[in-house]
Structure formats: structure tokens, C-alpha cells
Short mmCIF file of N, CA, C and O in Angstrom, two decimals:
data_model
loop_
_atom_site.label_atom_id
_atom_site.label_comp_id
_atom_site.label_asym_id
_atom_site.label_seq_id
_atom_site.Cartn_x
_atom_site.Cartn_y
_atom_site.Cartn_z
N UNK A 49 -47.59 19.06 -8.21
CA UNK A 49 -46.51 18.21 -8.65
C UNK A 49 -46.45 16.99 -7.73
O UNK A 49 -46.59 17.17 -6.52
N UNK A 50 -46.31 16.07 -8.10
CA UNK A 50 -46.52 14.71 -7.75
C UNK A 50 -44.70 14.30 -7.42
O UNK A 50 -43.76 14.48 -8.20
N UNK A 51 -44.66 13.78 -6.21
CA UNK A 51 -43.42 13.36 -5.69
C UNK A 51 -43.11 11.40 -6.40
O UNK A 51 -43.84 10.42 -6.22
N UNK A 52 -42.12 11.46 -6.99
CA UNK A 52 -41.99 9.70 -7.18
C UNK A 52 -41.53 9.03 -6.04
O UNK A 52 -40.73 9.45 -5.20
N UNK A 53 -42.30 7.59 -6.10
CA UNK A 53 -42.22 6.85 -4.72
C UNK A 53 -41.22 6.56 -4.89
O UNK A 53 -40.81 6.28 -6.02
N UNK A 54 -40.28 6.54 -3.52
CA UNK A 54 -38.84 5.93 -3.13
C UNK A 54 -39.15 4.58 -3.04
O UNK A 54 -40.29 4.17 -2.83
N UNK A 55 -38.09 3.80 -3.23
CA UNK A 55 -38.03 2.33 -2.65
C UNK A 55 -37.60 2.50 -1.14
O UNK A 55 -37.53 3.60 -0.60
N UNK A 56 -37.37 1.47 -0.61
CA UNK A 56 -37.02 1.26 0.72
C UNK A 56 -35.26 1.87 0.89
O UNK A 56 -34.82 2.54 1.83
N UNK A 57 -34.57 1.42 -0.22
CA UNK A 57 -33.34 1.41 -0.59
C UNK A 57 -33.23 3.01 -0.26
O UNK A 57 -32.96 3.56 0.81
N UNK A 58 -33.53 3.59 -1.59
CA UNK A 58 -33.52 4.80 -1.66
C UNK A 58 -33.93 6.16 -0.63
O UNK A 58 -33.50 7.31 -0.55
N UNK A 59 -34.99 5.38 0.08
CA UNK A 59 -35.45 5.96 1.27
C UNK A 59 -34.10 6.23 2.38
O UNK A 59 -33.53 7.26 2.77
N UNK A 60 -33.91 4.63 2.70
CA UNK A 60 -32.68 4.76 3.43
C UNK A 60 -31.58 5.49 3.17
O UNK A 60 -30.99 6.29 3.89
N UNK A 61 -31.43 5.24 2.39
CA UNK A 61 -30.08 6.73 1.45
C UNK A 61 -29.97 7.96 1.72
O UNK A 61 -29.01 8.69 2.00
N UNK A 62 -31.37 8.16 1.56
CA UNK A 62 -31.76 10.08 1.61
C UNK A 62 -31.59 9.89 2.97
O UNK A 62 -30.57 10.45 3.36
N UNK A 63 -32.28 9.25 3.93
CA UNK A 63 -32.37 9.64 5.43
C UNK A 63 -30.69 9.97 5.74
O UNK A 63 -30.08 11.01 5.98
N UNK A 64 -30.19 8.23 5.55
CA UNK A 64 -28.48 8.43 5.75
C UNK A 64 -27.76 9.81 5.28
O UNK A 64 -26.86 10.25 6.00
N UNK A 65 -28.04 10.37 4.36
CA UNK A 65 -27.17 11.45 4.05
C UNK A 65 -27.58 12.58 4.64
O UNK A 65 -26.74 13.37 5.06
N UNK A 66 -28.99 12.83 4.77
CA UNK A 66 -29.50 13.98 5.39
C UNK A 66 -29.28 13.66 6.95
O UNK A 66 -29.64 14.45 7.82
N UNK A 67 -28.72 12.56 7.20
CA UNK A 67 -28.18 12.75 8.93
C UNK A 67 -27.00 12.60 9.14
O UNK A 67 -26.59 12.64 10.30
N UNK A 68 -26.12 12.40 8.08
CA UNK A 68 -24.88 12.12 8.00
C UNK A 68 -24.06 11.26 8.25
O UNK A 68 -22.88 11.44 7.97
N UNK A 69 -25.85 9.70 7.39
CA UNK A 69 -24.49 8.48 7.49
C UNK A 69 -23.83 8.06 6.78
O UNK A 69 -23.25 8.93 6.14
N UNK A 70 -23.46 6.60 6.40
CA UNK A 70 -22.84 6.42 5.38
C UNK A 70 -23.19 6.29 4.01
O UNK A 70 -24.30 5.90 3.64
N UNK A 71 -22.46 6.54 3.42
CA UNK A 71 -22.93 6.33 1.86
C UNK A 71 -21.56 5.52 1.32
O UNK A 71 -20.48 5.56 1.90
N UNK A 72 -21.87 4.65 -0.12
CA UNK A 72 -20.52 4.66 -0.51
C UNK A 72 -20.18 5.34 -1.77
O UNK A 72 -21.19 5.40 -2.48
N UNK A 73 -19.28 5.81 -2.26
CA UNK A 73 -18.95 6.56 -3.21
C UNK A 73 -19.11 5.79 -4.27
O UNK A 73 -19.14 4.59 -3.98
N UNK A 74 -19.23 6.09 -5.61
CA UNK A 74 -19.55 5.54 -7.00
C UNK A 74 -18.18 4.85 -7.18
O UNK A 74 -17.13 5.46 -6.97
N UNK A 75 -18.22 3.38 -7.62
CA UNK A 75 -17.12 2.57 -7.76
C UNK A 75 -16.15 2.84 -8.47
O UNK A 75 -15.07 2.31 -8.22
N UNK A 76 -16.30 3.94 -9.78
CA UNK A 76 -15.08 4.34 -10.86
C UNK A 76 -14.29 5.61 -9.63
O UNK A 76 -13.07 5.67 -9.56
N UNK A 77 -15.24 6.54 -8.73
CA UNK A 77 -14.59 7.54 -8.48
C UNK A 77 -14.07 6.68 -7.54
O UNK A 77 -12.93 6.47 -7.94
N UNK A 78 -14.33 5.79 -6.04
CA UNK A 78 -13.76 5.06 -5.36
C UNK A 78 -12.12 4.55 -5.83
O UNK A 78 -11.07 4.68 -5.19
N UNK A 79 -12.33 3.97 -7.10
CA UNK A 79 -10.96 3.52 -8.02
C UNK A 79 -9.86 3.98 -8.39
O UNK A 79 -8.70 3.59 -8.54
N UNK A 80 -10.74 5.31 -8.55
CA UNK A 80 -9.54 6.63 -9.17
C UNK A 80 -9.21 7.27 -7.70
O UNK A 80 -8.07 7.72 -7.59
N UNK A 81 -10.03 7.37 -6.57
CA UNK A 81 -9.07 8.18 -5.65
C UNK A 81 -8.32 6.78 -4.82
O UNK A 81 -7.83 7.21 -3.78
N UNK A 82 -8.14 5.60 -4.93
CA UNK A 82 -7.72 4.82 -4.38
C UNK A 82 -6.16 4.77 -5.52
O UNK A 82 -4.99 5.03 -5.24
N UNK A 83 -6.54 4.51 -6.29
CA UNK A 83 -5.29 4.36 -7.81
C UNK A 83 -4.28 5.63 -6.93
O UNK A 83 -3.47 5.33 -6.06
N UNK A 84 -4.57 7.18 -7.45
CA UNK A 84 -4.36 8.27 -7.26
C UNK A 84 -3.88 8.37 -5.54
O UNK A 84 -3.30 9.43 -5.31
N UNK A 85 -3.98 7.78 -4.76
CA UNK A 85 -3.58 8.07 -3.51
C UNK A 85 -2.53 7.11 -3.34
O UNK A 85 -1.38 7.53 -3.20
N UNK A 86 -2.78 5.75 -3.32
CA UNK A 86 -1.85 5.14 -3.27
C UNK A 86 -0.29 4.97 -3.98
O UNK A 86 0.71 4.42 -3.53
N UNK A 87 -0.56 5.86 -5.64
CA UNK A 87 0.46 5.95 -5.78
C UNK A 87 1.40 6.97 -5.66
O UNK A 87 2.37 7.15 -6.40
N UNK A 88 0.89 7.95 -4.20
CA UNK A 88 2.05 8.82 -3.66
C UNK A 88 2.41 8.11 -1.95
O UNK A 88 3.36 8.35 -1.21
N UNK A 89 1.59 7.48 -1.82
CA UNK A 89 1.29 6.99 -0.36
C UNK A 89 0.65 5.38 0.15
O UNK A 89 -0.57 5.35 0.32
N UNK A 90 1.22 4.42 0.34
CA UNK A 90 0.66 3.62 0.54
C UNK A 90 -0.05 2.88 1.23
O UNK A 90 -0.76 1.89 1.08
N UNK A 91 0.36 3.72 2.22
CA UNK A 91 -0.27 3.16 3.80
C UNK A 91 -1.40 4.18 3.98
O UNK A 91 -2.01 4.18 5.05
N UNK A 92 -1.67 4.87 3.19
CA UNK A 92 -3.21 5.18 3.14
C UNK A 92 -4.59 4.39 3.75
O UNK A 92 -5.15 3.58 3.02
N UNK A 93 -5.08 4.64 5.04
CA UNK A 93 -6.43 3.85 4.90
C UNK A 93 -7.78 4.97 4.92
O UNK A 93 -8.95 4.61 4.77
N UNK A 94 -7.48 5.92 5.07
CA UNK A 94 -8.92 6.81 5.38
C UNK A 94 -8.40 8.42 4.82
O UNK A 94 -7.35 8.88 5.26
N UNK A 95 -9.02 9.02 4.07
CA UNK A 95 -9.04 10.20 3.69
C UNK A 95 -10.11 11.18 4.33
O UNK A 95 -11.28 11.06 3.98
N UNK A 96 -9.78 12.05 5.17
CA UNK A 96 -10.55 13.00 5.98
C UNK A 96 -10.67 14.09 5.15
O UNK A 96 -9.63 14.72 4.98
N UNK A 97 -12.09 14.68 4.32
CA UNK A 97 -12.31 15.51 3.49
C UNK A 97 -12.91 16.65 4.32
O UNK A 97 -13.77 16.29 5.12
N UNK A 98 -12.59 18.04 4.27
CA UNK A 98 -12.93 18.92 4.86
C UNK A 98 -12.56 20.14 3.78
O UNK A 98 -11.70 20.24 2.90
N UNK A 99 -13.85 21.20 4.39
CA UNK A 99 -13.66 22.87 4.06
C UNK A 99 -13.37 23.69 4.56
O UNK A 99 -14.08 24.09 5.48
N UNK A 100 -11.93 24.50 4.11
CA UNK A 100 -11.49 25.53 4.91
C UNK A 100 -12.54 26.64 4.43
O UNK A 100 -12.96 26.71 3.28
N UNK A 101 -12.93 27.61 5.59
CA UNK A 101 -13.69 28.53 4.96
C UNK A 101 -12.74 29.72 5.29
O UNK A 101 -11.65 29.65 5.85
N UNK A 102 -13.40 30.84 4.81
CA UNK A 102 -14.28 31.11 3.83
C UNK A 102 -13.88 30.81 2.58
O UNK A 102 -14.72 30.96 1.70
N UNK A 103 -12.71 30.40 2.26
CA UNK A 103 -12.21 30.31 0.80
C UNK A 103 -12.81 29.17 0.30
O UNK A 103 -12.57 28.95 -0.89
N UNK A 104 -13.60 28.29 0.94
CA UNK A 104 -13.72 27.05 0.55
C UNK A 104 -12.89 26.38 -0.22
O UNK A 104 -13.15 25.86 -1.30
N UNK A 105 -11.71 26.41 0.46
CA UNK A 105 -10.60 25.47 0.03
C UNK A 105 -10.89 23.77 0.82
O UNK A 105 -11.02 23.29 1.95
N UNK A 106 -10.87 23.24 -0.89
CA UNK A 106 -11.48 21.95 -0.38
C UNK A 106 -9.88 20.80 0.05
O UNK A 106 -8.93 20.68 -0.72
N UNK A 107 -9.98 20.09 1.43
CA UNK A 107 -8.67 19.19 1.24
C UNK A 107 -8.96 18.02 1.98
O UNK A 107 -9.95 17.85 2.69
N UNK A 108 -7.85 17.06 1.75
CA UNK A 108 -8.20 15.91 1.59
C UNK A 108 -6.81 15.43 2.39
O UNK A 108 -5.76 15.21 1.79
N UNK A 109 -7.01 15.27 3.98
CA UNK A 109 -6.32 14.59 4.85
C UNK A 109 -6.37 12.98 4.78
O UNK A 109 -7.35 12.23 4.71
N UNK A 110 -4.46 12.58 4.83
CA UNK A 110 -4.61 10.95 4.78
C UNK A 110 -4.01 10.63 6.10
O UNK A 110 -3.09 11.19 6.71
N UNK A 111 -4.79 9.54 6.43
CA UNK A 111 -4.00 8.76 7.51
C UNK A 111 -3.87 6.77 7.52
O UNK A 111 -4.67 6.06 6.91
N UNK A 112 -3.15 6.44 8.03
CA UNK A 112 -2.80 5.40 7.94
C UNK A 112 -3.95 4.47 9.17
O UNK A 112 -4.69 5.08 9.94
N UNK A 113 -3.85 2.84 9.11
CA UNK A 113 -4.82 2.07 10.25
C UNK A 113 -4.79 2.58 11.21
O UNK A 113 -5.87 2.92 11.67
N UNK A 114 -3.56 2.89 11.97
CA UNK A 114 -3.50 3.58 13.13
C UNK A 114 -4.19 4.85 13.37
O UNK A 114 -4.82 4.97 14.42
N UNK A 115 -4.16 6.02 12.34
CA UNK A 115 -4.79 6.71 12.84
C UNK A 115 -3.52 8.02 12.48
O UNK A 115 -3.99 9.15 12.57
N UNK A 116 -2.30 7.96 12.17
CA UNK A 116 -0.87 8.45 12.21
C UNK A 116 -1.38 9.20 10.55
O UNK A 116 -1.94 8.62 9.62
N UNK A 117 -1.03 10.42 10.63
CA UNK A 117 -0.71 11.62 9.49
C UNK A 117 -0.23 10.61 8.31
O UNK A 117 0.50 9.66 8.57
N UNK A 118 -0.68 10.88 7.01
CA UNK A 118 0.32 10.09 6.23
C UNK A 118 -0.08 11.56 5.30
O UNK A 118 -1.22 11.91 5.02
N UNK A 119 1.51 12.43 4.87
CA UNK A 119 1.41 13.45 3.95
C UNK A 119 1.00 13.38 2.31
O UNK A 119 1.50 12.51 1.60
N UNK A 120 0.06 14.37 1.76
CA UNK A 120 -0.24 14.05 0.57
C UNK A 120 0.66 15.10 -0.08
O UNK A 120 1.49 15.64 0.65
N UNK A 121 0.58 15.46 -1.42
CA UNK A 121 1.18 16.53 -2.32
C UNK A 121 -0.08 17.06 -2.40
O UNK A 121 -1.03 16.34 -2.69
N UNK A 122 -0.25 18.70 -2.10
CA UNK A 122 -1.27 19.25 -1.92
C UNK A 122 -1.99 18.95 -2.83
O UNK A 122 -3.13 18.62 -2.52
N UNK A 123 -1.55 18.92 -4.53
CA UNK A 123 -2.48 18.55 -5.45
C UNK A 123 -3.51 17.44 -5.23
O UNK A 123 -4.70 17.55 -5.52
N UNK A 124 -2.81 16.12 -4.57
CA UNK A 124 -3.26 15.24 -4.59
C UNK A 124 -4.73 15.68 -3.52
O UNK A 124 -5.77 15.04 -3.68
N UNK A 125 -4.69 16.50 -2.77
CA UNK A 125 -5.63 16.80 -1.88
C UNK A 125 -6.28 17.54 -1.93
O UNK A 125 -7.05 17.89 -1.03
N UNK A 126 -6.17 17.99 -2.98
CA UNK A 126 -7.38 19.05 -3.74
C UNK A 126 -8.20 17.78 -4.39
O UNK A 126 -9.31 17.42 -3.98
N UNK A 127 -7.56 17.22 -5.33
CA UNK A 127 -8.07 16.81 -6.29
C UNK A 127 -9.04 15.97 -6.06
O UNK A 127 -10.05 15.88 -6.77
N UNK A 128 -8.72 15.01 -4.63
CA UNK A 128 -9.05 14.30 -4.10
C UNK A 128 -10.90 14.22 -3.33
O UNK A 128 -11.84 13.43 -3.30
N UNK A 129 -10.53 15.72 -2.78
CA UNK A 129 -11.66 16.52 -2.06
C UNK A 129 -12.41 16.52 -3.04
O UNK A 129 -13.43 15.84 -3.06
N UNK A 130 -12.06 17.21 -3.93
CA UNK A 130 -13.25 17.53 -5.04
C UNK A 130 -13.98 16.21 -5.69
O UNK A 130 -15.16 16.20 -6.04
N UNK A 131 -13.07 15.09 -5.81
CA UNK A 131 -13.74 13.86 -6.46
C UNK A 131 -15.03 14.03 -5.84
O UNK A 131 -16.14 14.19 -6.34
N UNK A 132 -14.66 13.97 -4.65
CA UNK A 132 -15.51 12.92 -3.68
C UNK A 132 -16.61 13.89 -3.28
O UNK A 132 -17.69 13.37 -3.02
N UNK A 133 -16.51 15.22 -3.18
CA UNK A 133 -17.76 16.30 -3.32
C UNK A 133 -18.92 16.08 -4.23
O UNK A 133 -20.12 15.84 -4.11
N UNK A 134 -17.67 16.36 -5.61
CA UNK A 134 -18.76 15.78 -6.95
C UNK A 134 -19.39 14.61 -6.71
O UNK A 134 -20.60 14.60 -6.95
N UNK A 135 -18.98 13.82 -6.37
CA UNK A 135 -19.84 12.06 -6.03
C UNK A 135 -20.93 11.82 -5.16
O UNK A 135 -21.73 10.90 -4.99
N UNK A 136 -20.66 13.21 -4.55
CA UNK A 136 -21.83 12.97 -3.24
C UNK A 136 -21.92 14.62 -3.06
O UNK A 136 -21.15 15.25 -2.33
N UNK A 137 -22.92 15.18 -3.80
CA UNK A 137 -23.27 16.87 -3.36
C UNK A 137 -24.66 17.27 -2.50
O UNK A 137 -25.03 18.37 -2.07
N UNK A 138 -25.22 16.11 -2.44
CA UNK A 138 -25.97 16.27 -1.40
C UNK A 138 -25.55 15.90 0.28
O UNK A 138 -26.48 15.51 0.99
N UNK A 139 -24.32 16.01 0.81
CA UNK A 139 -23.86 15.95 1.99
C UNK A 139 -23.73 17.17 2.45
O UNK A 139 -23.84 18.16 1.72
N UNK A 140 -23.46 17.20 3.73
CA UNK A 140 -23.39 18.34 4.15
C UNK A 140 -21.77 18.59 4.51
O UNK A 140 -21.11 18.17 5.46
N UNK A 141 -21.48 19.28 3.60
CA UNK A 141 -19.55 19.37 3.54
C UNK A 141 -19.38 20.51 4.66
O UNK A 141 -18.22 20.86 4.89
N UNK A 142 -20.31 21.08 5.31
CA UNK A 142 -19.54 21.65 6.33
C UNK A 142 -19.33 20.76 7.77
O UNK A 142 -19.02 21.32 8.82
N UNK A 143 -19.50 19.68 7.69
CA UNK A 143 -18.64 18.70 8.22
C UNK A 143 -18.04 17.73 7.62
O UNK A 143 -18.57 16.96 6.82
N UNK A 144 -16.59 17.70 8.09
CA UNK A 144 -15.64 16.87 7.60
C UNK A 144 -15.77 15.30 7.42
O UNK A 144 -16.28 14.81 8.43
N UNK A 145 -15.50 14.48 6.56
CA UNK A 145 -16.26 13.41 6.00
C UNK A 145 -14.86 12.41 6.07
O UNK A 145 -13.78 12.92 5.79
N UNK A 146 -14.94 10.80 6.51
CA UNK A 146 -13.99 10.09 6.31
C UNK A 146 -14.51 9.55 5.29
O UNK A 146 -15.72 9.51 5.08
N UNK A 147 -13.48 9.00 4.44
CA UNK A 147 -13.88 8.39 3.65
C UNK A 147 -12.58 6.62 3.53
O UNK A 147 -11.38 6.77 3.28
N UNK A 148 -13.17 5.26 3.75
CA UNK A 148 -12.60 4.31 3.97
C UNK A 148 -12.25 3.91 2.81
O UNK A 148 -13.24 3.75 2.09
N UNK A 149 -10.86 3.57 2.11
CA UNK A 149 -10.35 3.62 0.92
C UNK A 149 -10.90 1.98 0.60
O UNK A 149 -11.47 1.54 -0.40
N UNK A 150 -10.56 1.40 1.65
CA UNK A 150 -10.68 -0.16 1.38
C UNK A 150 -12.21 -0.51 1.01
O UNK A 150 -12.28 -1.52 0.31
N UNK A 151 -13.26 -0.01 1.28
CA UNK A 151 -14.52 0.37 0.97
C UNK A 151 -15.35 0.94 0.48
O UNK A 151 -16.48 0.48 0.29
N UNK A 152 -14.94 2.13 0.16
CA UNK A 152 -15.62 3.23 -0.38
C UNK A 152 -16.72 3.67 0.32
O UNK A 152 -17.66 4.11 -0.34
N UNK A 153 -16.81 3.63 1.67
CA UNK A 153 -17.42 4.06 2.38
C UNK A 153 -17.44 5.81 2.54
O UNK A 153 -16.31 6.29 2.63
N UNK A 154 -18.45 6.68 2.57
CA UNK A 154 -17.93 8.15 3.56
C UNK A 154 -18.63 8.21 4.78
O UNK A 154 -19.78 7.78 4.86
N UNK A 155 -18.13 8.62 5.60
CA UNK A 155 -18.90 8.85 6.98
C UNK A 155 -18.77 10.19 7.58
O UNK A 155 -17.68 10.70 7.36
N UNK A 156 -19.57 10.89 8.27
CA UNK A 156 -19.57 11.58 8.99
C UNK A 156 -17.80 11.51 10.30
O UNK A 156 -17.73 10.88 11.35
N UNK A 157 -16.63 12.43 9.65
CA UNK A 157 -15.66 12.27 10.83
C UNK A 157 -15.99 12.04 12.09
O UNK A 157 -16.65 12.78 12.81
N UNK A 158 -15.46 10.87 12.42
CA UNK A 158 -15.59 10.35 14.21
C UNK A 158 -16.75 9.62 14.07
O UNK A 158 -16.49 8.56 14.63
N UNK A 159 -17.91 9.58 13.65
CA UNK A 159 -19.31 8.64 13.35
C UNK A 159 -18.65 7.51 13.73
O UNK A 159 -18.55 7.44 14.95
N UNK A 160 -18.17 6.58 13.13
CA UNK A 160 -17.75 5.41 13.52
C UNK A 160 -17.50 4.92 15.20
O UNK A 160 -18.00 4.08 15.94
N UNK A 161 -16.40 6.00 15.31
CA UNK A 161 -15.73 5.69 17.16
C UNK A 161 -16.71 6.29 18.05
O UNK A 161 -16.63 5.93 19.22
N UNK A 162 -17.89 7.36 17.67
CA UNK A 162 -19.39 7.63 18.28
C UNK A 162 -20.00 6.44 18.60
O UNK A 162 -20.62 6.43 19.66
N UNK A 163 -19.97 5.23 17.79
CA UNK A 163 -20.88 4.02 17.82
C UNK A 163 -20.42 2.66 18.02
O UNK A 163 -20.98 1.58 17.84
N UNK A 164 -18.95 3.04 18.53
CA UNK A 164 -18.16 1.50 19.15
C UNK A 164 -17.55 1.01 17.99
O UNK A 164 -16.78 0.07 18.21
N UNK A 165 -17.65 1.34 16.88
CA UNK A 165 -17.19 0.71 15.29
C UNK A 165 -15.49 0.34 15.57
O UNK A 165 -14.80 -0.14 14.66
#
């Protein structure tokens, strides 16, 4: 079986995710968890996606620029988690993932403040 050639693009992608950098999320799901968050919470800037195990209960921590708790309605943090799983299932969800609302960025939690960002 014959492997298809990556572009450069795509290359970079796979590496990024298989080391856990950034990716950005697909622009409709980006929309809908930005729509969907903001209208319980507005000062939303970063959603911290993580798995409780063993239940693999998936949730979806918000916090504001600062860095300060901003509370979701649990639904909203299910629902949330799961978008963003489905959008990206080749990550490795047993580490917790930020994800930058204003961007649609996900990152590896803390990646950023690791690299002076």
C-alpha cells in the first residue's frame, strides 16, 4: 500500500498534533462554541478542555484574559468538550487542551506560557 504525499502544509499539521501543537478548529465549530459560550458568559477568552477519567467525562473549563474562573452551566461544558473532540480526534485528549475563542486556536494547556507567548 502506497502512502499519499503530504504537502508541506499538511506535514506540518500531523507533526503539530502528534506533539501537541497548535491546530485551529474548523471555522463553523469555532462559531458555534464561541455563539454558545458567550451567550451564558461573556468575558470568556479560553476554554480549557479536559478528561475526567475513568468515566471519561468530557468538560470544558472557561476563563476570562486574566486567567480568573468564569462559570459555565454544566451543559454548556459538556457540549462544548465534545465539539471540539469531534473537530480534532486525532489529539491526544489525555492532556488538557486550551482552546483561544478569539482564534480558534487549540493548544496543548500551558504550551503557550512554556514558550514566553
Amino acid at each position: 500500500m502506497f502512502a499519499t504525499p503530504r504537502t508541506g502544509a499538511e506535514r506540518n499539521l500531523a507533526v503539530g498534533v502528534a506533539l501537541g501543537g497548535h491546530t485551529r478548529i474548523s471555522e463553523g465549530t469555532a462559531q458555534a462554541i464561541e455563539s454558545s459560550v458567550r451567550a451564558v458568559a461573556l468575558a470568556v477568552a479560553v476554554v480549557r478542555i479536559s478528561v475526567s477519567e475513568p468515566d471519561h467525562l468530557w468538560l470544558a473549563r472557561a476563563y476570562d484574559a486574566h486567567g480568573d474562573n468564569v462559570p459555565l452551566p454544566q451543559q454548556h461544558e459538556e457540549a462544548v468538550a465534545r465539539w471540539v473532540a469531534c473537530d480534532q480526534p486525532g489529539r491526544d485528549w489525555r492532556l488538557q487542551h486550551d482552546l483561544d475563542l478569539a482564534t480558534g486556536r487549540l493548544t496543548v494547556a500551558g504550551a503557550l506560557a512554556k514558550v514566553g507567548c
